[in-house]
Short mmCIF file of C-alpha atoms in Angstrom, two decimals:
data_model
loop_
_atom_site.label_atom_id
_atom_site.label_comp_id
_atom_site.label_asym_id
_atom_site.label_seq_id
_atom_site.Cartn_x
_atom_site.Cartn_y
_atom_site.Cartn_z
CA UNK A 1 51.58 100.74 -61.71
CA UNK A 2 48.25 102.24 -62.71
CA UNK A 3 45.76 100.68 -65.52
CA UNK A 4 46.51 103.07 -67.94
CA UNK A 5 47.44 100.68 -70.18
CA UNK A 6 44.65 98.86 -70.62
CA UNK A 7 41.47 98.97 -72.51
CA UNK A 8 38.88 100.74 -70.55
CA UNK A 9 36.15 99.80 -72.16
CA UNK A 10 37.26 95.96 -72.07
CA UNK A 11 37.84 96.68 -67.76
CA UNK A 12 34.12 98.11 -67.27
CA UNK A 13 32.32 94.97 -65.88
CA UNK A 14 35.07 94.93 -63.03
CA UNK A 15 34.07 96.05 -59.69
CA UNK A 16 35.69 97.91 -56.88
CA UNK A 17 38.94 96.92 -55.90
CA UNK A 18 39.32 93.88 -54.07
CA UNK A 19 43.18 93.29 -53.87
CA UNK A 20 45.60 96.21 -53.40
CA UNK A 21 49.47 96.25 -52.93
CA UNK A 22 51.48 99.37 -52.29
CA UNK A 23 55.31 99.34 -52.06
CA UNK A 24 55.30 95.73 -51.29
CA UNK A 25 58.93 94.41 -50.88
CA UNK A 26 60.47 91.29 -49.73
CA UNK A 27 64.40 89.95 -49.66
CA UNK A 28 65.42 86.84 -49.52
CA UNK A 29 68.55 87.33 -47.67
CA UNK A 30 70.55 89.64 -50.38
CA UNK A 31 68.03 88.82 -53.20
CA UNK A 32 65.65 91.82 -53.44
CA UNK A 33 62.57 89.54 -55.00
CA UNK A 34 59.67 91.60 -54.78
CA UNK A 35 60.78 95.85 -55.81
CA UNK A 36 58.37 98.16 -54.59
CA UNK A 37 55.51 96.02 -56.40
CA UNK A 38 52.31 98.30 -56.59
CA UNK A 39 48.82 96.30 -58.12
CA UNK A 40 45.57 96.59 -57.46
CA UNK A 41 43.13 93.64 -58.78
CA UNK A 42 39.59 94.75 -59.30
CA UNK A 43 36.30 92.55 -58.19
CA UNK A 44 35.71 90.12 -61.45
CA UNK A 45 39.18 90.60 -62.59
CA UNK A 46 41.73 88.29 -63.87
CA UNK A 47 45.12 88.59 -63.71
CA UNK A 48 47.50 86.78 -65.28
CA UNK A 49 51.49 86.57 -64.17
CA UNK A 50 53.62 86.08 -66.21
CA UNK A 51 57.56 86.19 -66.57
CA UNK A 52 60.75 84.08 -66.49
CA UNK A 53 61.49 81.66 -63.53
CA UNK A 54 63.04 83.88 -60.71
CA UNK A 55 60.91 86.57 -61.29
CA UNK A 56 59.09 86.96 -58.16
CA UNK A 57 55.70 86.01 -59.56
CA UNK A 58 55.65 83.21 -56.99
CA UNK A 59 56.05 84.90 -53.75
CA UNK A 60 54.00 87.59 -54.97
CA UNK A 61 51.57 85.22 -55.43
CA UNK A 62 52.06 83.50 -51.39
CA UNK A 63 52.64 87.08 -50.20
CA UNK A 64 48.67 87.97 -51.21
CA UNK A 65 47.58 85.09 -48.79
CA UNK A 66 50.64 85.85 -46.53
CA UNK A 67 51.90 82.39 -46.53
CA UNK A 68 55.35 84.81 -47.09
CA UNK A 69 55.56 87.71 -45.11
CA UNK A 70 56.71 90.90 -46.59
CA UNK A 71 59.64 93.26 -45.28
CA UNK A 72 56.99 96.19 -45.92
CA UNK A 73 54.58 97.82 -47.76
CA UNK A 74 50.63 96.75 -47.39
CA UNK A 75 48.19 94.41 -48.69
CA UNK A 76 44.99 94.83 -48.34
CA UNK A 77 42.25 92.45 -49.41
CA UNK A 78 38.85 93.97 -50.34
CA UNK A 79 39.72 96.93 -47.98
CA UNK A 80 41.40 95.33 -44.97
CA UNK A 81 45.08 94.92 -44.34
CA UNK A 82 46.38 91.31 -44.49
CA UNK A 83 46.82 90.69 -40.44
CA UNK A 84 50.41 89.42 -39.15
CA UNK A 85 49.01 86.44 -37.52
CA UNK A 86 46.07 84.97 -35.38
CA UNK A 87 42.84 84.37 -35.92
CA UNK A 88 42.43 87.42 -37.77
CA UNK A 89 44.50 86.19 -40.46
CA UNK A 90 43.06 82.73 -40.73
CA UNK A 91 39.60 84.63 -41.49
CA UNK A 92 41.08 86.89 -44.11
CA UNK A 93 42.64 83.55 -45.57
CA UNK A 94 39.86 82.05 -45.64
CA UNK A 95 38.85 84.74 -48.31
CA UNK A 96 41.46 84.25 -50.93
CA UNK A 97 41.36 80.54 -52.35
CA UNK A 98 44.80 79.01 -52.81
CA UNK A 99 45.54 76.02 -56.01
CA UNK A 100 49.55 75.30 -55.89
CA UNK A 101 51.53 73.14 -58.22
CA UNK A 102 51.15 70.20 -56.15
CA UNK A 103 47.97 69.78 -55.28
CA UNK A 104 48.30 69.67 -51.85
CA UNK A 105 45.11 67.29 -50.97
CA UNK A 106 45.48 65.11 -47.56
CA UNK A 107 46.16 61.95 -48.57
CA UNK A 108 43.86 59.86 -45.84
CA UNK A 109 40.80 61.34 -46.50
CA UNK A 110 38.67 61.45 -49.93
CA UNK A 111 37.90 63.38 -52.33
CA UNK A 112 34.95 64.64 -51.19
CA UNK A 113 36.15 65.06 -47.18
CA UNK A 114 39.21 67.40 -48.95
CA UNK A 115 36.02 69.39 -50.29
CA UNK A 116 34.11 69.75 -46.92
CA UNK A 117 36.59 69.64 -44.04
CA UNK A 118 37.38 73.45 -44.94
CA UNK A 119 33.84 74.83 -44.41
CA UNK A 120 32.95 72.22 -41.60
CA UNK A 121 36.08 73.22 -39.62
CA UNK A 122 36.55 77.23 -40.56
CA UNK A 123 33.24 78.49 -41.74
CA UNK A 124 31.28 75.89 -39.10
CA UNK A 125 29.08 74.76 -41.86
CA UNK A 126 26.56 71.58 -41.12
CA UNK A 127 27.97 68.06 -42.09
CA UNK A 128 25.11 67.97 -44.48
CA UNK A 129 25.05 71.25 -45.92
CA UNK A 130 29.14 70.91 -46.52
CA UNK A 131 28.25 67.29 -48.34
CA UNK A 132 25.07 68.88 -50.46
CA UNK A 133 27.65 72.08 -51.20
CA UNK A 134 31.06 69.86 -51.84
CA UNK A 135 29.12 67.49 -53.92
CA UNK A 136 28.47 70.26 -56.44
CA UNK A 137 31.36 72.10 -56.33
CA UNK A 138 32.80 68.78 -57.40
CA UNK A 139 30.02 68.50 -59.87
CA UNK A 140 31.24 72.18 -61.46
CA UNK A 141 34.96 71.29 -62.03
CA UNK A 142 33.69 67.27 -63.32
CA UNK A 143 34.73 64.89 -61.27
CA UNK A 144 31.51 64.40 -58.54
CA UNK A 145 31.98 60.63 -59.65
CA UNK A 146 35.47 60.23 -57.48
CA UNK A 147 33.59 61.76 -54.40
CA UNK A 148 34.73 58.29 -52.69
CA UNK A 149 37.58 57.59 -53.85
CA UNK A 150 41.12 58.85 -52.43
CA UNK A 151 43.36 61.17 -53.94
CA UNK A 152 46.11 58.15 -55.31
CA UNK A 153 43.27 56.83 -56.86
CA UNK A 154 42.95 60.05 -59.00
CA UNK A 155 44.68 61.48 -62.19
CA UNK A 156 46.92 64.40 -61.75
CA UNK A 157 44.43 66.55 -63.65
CA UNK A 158 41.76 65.10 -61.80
CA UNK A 159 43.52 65.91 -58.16
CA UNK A 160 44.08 69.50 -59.62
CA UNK A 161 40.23 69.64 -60.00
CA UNK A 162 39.38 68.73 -56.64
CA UNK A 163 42.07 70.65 -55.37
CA UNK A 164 39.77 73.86 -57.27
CA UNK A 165 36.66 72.17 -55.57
CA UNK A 166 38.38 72.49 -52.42
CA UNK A 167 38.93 76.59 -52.43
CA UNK A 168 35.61 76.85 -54.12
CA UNK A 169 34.35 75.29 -51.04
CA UNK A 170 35.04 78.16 -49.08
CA UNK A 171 33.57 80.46 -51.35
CA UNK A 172 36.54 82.64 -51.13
CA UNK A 173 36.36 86.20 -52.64
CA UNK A 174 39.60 85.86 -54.45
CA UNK A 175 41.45 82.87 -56.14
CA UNK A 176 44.98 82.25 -56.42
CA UNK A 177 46.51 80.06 -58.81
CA UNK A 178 50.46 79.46 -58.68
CA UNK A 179 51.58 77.84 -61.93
CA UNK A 180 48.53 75.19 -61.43
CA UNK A 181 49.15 72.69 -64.20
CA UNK A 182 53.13 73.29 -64.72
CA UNK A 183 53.12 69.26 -62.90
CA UNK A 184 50.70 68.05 -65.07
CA UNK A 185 50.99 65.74 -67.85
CA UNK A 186 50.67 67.87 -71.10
CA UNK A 187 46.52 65.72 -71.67
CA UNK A 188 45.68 66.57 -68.30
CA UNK A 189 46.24 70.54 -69.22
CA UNK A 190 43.68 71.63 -70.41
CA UNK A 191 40.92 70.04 -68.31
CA UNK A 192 42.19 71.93 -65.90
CA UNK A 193 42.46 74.93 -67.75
CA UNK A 194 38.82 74.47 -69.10
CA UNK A 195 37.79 74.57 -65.40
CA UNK A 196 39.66 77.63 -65.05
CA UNK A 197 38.32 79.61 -68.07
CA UNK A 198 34.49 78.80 -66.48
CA UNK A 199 35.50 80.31 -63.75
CA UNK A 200 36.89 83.49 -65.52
CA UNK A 201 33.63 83.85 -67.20
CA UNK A 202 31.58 83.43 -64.16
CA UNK A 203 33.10 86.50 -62.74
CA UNK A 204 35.49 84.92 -60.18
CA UNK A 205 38.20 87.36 -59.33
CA UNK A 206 41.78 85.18 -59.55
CA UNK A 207 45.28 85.79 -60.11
CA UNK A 208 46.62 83.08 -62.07
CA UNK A 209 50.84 82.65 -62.21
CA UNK A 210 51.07 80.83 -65.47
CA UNK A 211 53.39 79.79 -68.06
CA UNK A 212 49.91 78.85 -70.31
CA UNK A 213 50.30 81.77 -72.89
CA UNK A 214 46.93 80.42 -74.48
CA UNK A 215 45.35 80.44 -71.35
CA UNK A 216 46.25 84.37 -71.33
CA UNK A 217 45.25 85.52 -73.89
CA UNK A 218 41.52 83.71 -73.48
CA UNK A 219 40.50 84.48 -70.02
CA UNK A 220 42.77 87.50 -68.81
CA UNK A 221 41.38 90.62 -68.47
CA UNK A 222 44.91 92.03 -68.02
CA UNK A 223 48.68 90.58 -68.02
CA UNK A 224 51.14 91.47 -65.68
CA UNK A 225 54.73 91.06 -66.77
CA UNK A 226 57.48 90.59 -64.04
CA UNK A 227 61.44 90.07 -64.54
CA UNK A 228 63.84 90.77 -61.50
CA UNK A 229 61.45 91.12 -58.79
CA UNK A 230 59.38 94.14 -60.88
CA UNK A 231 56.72 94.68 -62.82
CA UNK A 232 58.52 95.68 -65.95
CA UNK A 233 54.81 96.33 -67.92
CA UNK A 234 50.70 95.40 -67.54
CA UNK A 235 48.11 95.44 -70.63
CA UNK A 236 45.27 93.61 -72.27
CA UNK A 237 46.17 90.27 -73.71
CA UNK A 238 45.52 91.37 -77.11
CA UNK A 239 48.07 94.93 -76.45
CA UNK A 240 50.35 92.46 -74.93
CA UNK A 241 51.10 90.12 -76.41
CA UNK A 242 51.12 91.71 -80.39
CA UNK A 243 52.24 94.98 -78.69
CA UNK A 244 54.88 94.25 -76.07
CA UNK A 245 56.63 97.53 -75.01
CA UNK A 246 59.79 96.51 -72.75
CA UNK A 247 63.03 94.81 -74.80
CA UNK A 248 62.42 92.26 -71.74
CA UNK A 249 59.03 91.80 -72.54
CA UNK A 250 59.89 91.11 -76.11
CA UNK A 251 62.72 89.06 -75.41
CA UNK A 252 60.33 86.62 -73.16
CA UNK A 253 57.50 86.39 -75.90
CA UNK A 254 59.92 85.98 -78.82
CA UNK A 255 61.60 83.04 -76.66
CA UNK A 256 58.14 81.20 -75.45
CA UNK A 257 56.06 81.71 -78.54
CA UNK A 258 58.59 80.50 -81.21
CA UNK A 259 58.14 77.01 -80.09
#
């Protein structure tokens, strides 16, 4: 699917492209979950995902950073094919920041060694410089005062946080976010969304799988609506969500926003 319907005007500080899919499909066993998904994400862009459970916004989401492989089709990230494997693939990954639903931090080390064992270990960074560097990325998303502390000694919001820290440290070109507060408690939200929205406006290009319709319509440059593996229509916020033009589009909205 093309941009046509979006706002040009709105889409004019975004950059080249940076993440492309063509005719991406994948099966799980007889379930077709990704259909012949074309999307290109432009540099500064965000993206939201949006759609009802079993949609496919998931794997598309792990397909992008190939932690699921696709039966074919191409990705390319800013210009390159995803590799199959090797080292090739572990550099490309180290491009495209990943924040799940759990937050994924190792339990045994702190806060601030989740931060810097990434750009120590992959990017070869100095102990120092990864301390100086994982300090403030810990500083930006508010919680530089746990450096020292483990993760079980952190909120869930808080964990989510570092767990941002942590892709930030590898100053990836992309971030993905898969449904990254749907195991919060509701209070811890919106710190995490907050951290999110700075991001947005600092020009970080991410693709966010959410079910946060508020988060949507205040940081997306574009929504991207999937249902049964497809992507049944893509707009501004604003077109989208007063606008929708698919009956499963409607259906969706008029089920999530009446509560």
């Amino acid at each position: 699917m093309d941009d046509s319907g979006s706002d040009p005007a709105a889409r004019s500080h975004l950059g080249a492209p940076l993440v492309e899919l063509e005719h991406v499909n994948k099966h799980f066993g007889e379930l077709h979950v990704l259909q012949d998904i074309n999307l290109t994400v432009r540099r500064g862009e965000v993206l939201v995902v949006i759609g009802p459970s079993g949609s496919g916004k998931s794997t598309l989401c792990r397909a992008i950073n190939r932690l699921e492989t696709i039966d074919d089709g191409e990705i390319r990230i800013d210009g390159e094919p995803l590799p199959a494997e090797g080292r090739d693939l572990a550099r490309l990954r180290s491009d495209v920041g990943m924040v799940f639903q759990s937050f994924n931090l190792f339990a045994h080390k702190s806060v601030l060694d989740n931060v810097t064992l990434g750009p120590r270990k992959v990017r070869k960074v100095s102990a120092s410089k990864a301390r100086e560097d994982g300090l403030a990325r810990l500083d930006r998303v508010g919680v530089k005062n746990q450096a020292d502390k483990f993760p079980a000694q952190l909120s869930g919001g808080q964990q989510q946080r570092v767990a941002i820290a942590r892709s930030l440290a590898m100053q990836p070109k992309v971030m993905l976010f898969d449904e990254p507060t749907s195991a919060l408690d509701p209070e811890m939200i919106n710190e995490v969304l907050d951290v999110m929205v700075q991001l947005a406006k600092e020009g970080m290009t991410m693709i966010v799988v959410t079910h946060e319709m508020g988060f949507a319509r205040k940081a997306a440059d574009r929504v991207v609506f999937m249902a049964d593996g497809q992507i049944v229509e893509e707009n501004t916020p604003e077109e989208f969500f007063t606008r929708p033009r698919s009956d499963r589009a409607k259906d969706f909205l008029s089920k999530i926003l009446a509560h």
